[in-house]
PDB file of C-alpha atoms in Angstrom:
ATOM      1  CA  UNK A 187     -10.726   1.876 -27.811  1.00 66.00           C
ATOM      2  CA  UNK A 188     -11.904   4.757 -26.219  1.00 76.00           C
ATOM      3  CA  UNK A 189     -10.851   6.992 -23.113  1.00 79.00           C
ATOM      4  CA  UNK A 190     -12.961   4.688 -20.249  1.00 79.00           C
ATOM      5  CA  UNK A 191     -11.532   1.408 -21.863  1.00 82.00           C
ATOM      6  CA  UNK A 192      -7.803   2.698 -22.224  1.00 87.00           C
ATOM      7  CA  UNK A 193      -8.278   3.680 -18.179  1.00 88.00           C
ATOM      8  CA  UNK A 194      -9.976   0.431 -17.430  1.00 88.00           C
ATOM      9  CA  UNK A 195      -7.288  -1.794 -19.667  1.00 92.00           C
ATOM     10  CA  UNK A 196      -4.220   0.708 -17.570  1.00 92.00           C
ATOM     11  CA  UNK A 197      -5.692  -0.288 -14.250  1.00 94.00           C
ATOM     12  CA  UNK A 198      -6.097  -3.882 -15.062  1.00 96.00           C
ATOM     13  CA  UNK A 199      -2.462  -3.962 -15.833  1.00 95.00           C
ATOM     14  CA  UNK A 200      -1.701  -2.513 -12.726  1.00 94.00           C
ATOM     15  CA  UNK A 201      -3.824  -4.699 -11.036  1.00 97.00           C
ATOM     16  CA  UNK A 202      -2.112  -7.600 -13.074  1.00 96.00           C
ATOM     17  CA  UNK A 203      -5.324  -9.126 -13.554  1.00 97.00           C
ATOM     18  CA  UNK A 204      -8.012  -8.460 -16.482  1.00 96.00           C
ATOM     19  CA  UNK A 205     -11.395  -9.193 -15.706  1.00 97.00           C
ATOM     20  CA  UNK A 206     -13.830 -11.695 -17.282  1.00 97.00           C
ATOM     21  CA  UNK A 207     -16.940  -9.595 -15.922  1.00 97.00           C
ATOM     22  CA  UNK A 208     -16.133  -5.998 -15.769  1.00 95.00           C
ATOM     23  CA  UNK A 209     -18.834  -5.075 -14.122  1.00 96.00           C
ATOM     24  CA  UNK A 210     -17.547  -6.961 -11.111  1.00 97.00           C
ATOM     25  CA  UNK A 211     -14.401  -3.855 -11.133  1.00 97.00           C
ATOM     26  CA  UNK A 212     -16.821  -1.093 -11.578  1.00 96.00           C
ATOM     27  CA  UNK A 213     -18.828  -2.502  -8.403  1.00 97.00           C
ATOM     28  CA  UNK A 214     -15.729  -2.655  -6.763  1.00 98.00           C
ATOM     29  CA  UNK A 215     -15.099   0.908  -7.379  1.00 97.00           C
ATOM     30  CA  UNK A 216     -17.803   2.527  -6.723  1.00 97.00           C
ATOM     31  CA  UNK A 217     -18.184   4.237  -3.559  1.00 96.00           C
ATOM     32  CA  UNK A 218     -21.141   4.062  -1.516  1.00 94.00           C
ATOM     33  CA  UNK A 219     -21.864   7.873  -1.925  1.00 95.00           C
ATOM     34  CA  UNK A 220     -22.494   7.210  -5.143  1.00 94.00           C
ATOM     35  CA  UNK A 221     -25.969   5.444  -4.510  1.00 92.00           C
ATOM     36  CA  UNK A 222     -27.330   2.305  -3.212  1.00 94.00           C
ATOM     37  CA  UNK A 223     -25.493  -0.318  -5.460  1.00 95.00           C
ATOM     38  CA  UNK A 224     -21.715  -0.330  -4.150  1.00 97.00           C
ATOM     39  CA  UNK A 225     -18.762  -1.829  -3.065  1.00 97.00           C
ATOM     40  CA  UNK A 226     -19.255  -1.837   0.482  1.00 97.00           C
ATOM     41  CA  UNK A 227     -20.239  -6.248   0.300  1.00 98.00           C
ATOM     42  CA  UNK A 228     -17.121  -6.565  -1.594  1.00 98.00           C
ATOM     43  CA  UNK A 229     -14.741  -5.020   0.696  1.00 97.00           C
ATOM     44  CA  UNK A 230     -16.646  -7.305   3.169  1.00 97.00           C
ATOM     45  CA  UNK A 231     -14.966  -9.971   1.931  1.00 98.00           C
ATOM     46  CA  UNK A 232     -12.223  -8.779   0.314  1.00 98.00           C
ATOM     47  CA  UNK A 233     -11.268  -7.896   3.940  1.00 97.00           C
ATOM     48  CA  UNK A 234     -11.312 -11.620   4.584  1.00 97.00           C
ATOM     49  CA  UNK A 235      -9.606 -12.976   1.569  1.00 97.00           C
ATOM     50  CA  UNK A 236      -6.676  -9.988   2.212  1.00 98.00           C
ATOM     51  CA  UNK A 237      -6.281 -11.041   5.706  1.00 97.00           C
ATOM     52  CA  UNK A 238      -5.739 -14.497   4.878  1.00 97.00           C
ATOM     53  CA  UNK A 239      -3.600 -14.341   1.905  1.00 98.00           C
ATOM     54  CA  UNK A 240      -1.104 -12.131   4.600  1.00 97.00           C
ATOM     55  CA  UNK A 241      -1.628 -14.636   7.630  1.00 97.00           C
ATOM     56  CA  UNK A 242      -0.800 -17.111   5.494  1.00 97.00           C
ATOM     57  CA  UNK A 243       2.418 -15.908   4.015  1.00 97.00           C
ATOM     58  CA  UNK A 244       3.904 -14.898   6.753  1.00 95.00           C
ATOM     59  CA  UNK A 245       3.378 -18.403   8.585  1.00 96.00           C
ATOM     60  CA  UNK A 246       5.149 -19.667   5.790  1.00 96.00           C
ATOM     61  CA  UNK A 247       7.726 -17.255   5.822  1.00 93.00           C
ATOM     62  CA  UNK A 248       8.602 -17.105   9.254  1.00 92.00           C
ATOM     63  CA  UNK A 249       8.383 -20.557  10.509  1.00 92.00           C
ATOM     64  CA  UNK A 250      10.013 -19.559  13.939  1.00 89.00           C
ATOM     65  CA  UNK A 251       7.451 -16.348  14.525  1.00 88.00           C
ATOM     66  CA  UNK A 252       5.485 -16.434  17.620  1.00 89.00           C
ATOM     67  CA  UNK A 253       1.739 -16.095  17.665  1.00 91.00           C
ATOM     68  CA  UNK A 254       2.230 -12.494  18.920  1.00 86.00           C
ATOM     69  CA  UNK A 255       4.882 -11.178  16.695  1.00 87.00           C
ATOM     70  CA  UNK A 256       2.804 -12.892  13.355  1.00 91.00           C
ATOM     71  CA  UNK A 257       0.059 -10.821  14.248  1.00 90.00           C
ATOM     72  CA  UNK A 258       1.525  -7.582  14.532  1.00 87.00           C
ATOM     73  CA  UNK A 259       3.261  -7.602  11.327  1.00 89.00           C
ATOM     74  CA  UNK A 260      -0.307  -8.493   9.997  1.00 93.00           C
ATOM     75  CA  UNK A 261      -1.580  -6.087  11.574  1.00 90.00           C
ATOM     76  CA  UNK A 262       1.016  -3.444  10.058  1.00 87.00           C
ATOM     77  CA  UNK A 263       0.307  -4.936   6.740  1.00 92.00           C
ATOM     78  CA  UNK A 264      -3.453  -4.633   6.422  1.00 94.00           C
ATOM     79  CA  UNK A 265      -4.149  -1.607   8.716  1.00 90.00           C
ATOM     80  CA  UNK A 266      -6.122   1.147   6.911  1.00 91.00           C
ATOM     81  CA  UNK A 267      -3.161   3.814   5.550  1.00 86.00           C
ATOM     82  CA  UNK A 268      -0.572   0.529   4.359  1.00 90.00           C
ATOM     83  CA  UNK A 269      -3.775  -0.488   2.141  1.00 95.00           C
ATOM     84  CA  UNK A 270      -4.292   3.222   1.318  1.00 93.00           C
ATOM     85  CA  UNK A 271      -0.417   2.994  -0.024  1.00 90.00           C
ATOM     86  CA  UNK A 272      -1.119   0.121  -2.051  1.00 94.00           C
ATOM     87  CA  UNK A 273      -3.713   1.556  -3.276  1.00 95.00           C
ATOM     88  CA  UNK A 274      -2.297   4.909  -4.056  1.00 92.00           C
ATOM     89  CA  UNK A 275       0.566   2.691  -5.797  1.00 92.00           C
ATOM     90  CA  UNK A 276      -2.114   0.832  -8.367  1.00 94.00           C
ATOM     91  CA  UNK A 277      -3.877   4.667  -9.012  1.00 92.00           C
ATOM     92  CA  UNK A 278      -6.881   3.085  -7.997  1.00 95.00           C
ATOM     93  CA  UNK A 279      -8.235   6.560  -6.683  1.00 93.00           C
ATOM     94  CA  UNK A 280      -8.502   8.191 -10.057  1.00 92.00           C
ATOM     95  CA  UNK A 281     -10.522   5.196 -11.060  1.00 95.00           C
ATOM     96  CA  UNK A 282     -13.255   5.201  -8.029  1.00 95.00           C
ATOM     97  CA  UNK A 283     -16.815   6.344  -8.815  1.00 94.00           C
ATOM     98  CA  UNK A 284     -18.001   8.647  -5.981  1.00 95.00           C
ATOM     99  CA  UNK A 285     -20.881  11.043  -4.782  1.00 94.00           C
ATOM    100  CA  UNK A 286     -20.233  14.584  -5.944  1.00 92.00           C
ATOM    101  CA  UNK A 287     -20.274  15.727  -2.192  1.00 91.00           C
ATOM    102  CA  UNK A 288     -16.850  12.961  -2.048  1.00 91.00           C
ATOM    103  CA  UNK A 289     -15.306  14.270  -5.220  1.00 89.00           C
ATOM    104  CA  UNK A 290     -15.474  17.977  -3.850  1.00 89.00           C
ATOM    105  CA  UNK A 291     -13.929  17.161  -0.631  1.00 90.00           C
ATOM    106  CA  UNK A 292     -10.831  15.010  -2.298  1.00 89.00           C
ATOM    107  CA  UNK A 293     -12.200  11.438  -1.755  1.00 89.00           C
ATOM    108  CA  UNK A 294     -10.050  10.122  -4.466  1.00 91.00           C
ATOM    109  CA  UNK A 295      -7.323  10.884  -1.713  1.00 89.00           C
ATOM    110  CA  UNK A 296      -9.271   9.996   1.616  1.00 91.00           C
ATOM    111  CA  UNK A 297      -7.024   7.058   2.858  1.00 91.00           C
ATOM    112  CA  UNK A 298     -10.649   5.061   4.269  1.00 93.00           C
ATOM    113  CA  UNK A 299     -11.868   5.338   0.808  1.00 95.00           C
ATOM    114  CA  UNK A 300      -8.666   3.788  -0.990  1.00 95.00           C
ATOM    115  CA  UNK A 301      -8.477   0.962   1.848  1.00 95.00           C
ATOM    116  CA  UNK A 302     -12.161  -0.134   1.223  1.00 96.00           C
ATOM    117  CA  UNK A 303     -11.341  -0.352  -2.319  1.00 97.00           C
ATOM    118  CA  UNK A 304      -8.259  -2.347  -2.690  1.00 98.00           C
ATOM    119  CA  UNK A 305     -10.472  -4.847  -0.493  1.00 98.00           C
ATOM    120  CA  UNK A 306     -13.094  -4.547  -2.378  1.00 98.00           C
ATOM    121  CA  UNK A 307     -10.847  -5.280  -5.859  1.00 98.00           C
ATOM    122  CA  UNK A 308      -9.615  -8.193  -4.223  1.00 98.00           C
ATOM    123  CA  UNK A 309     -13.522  -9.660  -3.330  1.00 98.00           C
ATOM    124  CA  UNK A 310     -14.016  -8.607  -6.958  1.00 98.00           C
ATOM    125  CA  UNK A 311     -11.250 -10.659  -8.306  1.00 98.00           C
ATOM    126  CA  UNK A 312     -11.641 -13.451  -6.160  1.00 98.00           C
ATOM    127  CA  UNK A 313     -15.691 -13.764  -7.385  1.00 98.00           C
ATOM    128  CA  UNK A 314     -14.239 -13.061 -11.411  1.00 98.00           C
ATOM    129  CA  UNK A 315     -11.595 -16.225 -10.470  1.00 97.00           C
ATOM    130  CA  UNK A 316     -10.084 -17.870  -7.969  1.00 97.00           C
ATOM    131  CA  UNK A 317      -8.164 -18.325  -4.857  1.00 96.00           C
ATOM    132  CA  UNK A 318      -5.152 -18.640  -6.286  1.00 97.00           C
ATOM    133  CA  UNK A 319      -5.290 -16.469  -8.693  1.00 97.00           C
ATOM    134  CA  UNK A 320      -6.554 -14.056  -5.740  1.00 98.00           C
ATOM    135  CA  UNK A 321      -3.349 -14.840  -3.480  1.00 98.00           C
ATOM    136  CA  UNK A 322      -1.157 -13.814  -6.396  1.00 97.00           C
ATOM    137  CA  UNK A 323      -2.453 -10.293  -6.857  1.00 98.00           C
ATOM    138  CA  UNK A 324      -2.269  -9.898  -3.432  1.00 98.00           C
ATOM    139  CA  UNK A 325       1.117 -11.495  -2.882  1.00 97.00           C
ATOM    140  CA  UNK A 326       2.380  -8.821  -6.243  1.00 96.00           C
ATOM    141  CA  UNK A 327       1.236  -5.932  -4.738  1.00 96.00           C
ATOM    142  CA  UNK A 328       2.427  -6.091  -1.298  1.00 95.00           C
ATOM    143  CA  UNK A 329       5.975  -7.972  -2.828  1.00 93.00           C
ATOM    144  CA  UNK A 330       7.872  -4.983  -1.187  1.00 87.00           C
ATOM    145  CA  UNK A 331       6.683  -4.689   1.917  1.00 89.00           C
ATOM    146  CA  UNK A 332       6.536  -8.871   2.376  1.00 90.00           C
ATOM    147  CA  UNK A 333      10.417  -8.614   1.275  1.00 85.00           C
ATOM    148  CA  UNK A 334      11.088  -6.005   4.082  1.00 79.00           C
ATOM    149  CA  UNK A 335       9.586  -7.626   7.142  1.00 80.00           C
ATOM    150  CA  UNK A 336      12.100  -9.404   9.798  1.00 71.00           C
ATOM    151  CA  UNK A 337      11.546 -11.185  12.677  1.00 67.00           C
ATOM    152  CA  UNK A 338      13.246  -8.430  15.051  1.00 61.00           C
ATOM    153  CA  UNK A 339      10.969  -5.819  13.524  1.00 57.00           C
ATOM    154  CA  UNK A 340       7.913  -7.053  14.180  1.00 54.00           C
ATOM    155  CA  UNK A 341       6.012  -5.474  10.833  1.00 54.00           C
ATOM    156  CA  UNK A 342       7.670  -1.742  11.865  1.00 65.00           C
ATOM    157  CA  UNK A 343       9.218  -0.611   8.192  1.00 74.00           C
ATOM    158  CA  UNK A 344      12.163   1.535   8.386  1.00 83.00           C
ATOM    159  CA  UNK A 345       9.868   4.731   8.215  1.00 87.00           C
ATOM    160  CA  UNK A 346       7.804   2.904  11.407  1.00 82.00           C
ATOM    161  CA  UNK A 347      10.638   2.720  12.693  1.00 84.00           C
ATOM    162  CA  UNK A 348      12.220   6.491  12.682  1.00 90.00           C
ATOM    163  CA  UNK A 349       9.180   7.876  13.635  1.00 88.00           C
ATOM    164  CA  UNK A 350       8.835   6.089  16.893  1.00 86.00           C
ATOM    165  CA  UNK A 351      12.455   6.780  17.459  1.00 88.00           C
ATOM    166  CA  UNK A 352      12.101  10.300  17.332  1.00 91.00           C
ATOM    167  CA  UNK A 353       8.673  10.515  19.170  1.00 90.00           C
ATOM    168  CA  UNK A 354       9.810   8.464  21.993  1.00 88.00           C
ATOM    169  CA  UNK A 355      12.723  10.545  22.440  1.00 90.00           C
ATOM    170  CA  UNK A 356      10.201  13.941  21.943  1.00 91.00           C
ATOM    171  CA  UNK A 357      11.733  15.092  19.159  1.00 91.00           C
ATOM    172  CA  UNK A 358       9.639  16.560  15.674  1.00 92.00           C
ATOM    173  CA  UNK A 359       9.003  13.844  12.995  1.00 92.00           C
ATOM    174  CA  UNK A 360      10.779  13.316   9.883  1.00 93.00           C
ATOM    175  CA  UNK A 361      10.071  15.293   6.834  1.00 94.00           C
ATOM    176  CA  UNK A 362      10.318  13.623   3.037  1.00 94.00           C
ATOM    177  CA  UNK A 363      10.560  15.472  -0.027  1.00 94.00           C
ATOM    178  CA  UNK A 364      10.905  14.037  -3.268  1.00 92.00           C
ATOM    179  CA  UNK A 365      14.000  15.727  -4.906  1.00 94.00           C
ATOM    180  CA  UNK A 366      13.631  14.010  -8.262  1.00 92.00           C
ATOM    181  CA  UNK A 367      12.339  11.369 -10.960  1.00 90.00           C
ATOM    182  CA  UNK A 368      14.767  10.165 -13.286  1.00 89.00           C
ATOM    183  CA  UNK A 369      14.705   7.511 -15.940  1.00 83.00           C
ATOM    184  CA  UNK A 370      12.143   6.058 -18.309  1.00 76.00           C
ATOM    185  CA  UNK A 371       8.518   5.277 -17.287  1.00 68.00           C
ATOM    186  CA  UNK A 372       9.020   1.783 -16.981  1.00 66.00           C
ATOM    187  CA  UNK A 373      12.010   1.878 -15.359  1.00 74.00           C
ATOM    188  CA  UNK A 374      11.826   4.856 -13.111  1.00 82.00           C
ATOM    189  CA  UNK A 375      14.544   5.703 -10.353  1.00 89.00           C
ATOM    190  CA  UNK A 376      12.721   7.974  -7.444  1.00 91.00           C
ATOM    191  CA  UNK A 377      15.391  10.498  -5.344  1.00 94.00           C
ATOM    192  CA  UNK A 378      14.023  11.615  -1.694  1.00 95.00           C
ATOM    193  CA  UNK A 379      15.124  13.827   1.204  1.00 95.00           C
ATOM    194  CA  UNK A 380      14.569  12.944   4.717  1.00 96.00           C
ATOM    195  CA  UNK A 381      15.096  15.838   6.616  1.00 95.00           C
ATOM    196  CA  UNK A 382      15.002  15.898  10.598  1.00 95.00           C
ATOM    197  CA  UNK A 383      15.189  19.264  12.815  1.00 91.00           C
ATOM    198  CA  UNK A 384      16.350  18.008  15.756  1.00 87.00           C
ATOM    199  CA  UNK A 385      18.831  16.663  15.562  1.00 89.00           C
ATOM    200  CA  UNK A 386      19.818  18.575  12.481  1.00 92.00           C
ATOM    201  CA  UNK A 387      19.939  15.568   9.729  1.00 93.00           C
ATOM    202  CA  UNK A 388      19.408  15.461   6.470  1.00 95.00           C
ATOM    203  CA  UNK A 389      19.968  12.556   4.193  1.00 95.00           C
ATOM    204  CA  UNK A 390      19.193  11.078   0.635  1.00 95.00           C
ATOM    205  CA  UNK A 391      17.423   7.749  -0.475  1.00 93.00           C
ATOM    206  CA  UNK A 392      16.586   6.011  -3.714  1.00 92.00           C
ATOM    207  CA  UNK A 393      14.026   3.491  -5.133  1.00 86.00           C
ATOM    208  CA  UNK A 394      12.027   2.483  -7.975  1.00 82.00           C
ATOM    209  CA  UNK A 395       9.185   4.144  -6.089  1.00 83.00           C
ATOM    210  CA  UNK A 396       8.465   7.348  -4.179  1.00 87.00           C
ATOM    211  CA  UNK A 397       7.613   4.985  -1.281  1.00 84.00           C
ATOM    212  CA  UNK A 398      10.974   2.936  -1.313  1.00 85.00           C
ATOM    213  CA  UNK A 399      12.733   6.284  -1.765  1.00 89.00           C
ATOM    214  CA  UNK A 400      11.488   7.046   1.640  1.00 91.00           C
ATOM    215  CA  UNK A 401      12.153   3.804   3.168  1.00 87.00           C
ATOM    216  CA  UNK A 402      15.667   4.086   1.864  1.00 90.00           C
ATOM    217  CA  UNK A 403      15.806   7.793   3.526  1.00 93.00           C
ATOM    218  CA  UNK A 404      14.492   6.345   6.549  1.00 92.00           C
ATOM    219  CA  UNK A 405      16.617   3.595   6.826  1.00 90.00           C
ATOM    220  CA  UNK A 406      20.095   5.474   6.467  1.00 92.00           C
ATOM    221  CA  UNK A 407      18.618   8.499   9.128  1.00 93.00           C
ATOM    222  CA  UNK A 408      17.902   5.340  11.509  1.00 89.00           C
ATOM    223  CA  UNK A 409      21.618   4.019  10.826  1.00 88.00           C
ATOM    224  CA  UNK A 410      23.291   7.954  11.715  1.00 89.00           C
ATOM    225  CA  UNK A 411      21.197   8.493  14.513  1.00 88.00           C
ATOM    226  CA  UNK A 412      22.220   4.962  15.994  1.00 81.00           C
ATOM    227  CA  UNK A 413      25.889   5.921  14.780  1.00 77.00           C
ATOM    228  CA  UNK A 414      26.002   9.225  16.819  1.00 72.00           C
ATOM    229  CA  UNK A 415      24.297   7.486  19.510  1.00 65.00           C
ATOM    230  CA  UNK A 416      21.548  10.601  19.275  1.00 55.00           C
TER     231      UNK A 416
END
């Protein structure tokens, strides 16, 4: 197996999903700097398909949900930098084909680019199988932030949550810094700082990924601040 299949077999795994047509990912990946065949009809309806899959779930999930509060949680789930995050999560950016003019200015890391390609992966899966088997990719990779929703939140996450607690009060945002990565690959434990200027805070969080490090961090800085009453 050489280097490109290796990658391609990694991402799949990631994915949780191995294609029957390949080409179907490649298309999916390929950014439309790259030249005239791209991805830009599949995140057409990936966009669809991941909007649905999320509407859906959370009707089921939250039988008592209002009309109102069901869409903003949607819309915190499928806004532009949460499917950048996913996509940062599944390392789909070292895997996108892009215009050298893209590659020089860091569009492996452009948060549009990654969103239009974890919707256009999803298209490409759902084309390659199913619905179903389309809902659960989709379901897997946003797990976490399905698990954390509540009713009282509305879709804000614990680091949506500090940030607008800080701003509305005009103070500086949060600052996270991961302190450390410790464990074996496949069972990783991530250790983050969230540090705040004013007031002076600093406190610790932990998680199986840089990103529920934070929301760890972000959750106990939330807790103090209400404690002090700051």
């Amino acid at each position: 197996m050489n280097d490109r299949e290796l990658k391609a077999a990694r991402l799949q795994r990631a994915l949780g999903y191995e294609f029957a047509d390949r080409s179907l990912l490649e298309l999916a990946l390929t950014h439309r700097s790259a030249g005239n065949r791209n991805n830009e009809r599949l995140e057409f309806l990936g966009d669809s398909i991941v909007n649905h899959i999320i509407a859906e779930q959370l009707y089921h999930k939250f039988p008592d949900a209002r009309e109102g509060d069901m869409s903003r949680m949607r819309a915190a789930l499928v806004k532009g930098d949460t499917l950048a995050e996913v996509a940062q999560e599944l390392e789909l950016g070292e895997h996108l084909t892009l215009g050298a003019g893209e590659r020089k200015s860091g569009g492996r890391r452009r948060t549009s680019i990654l969103a239009d390609a974890l919707e256009a992966v999803t298209g490409a899966i759902l084309l390659d199988s199913d619905v179903e088997t389309c809902r659960r990719c989709v379901l897997a990779w946003f797990s976490t932030r399905l698990e954390e929703l509540d009713l009282g939140s509305a879709g804000k996450d614990a680091k949506t949550s500090l940030q607008e607690y800080l701003q509305g009060r005009g103070k500086p945002l949060p600052e996270y810094e991961l302190l450390g990565v410790l464990g074996d690959d496949h069972n990783q434990q991530f250790h983050v700082a969230c540090r705040l200027t004013k007031p002076a805070l600093v406190v610790e969080g932990a998680g199986s990924s840089r990103r529920k490090a934070e929301q760890a961090a972000a959750r106990t800085a939330l807790e103090r601040l209400n404690a002090y009453g700051k």
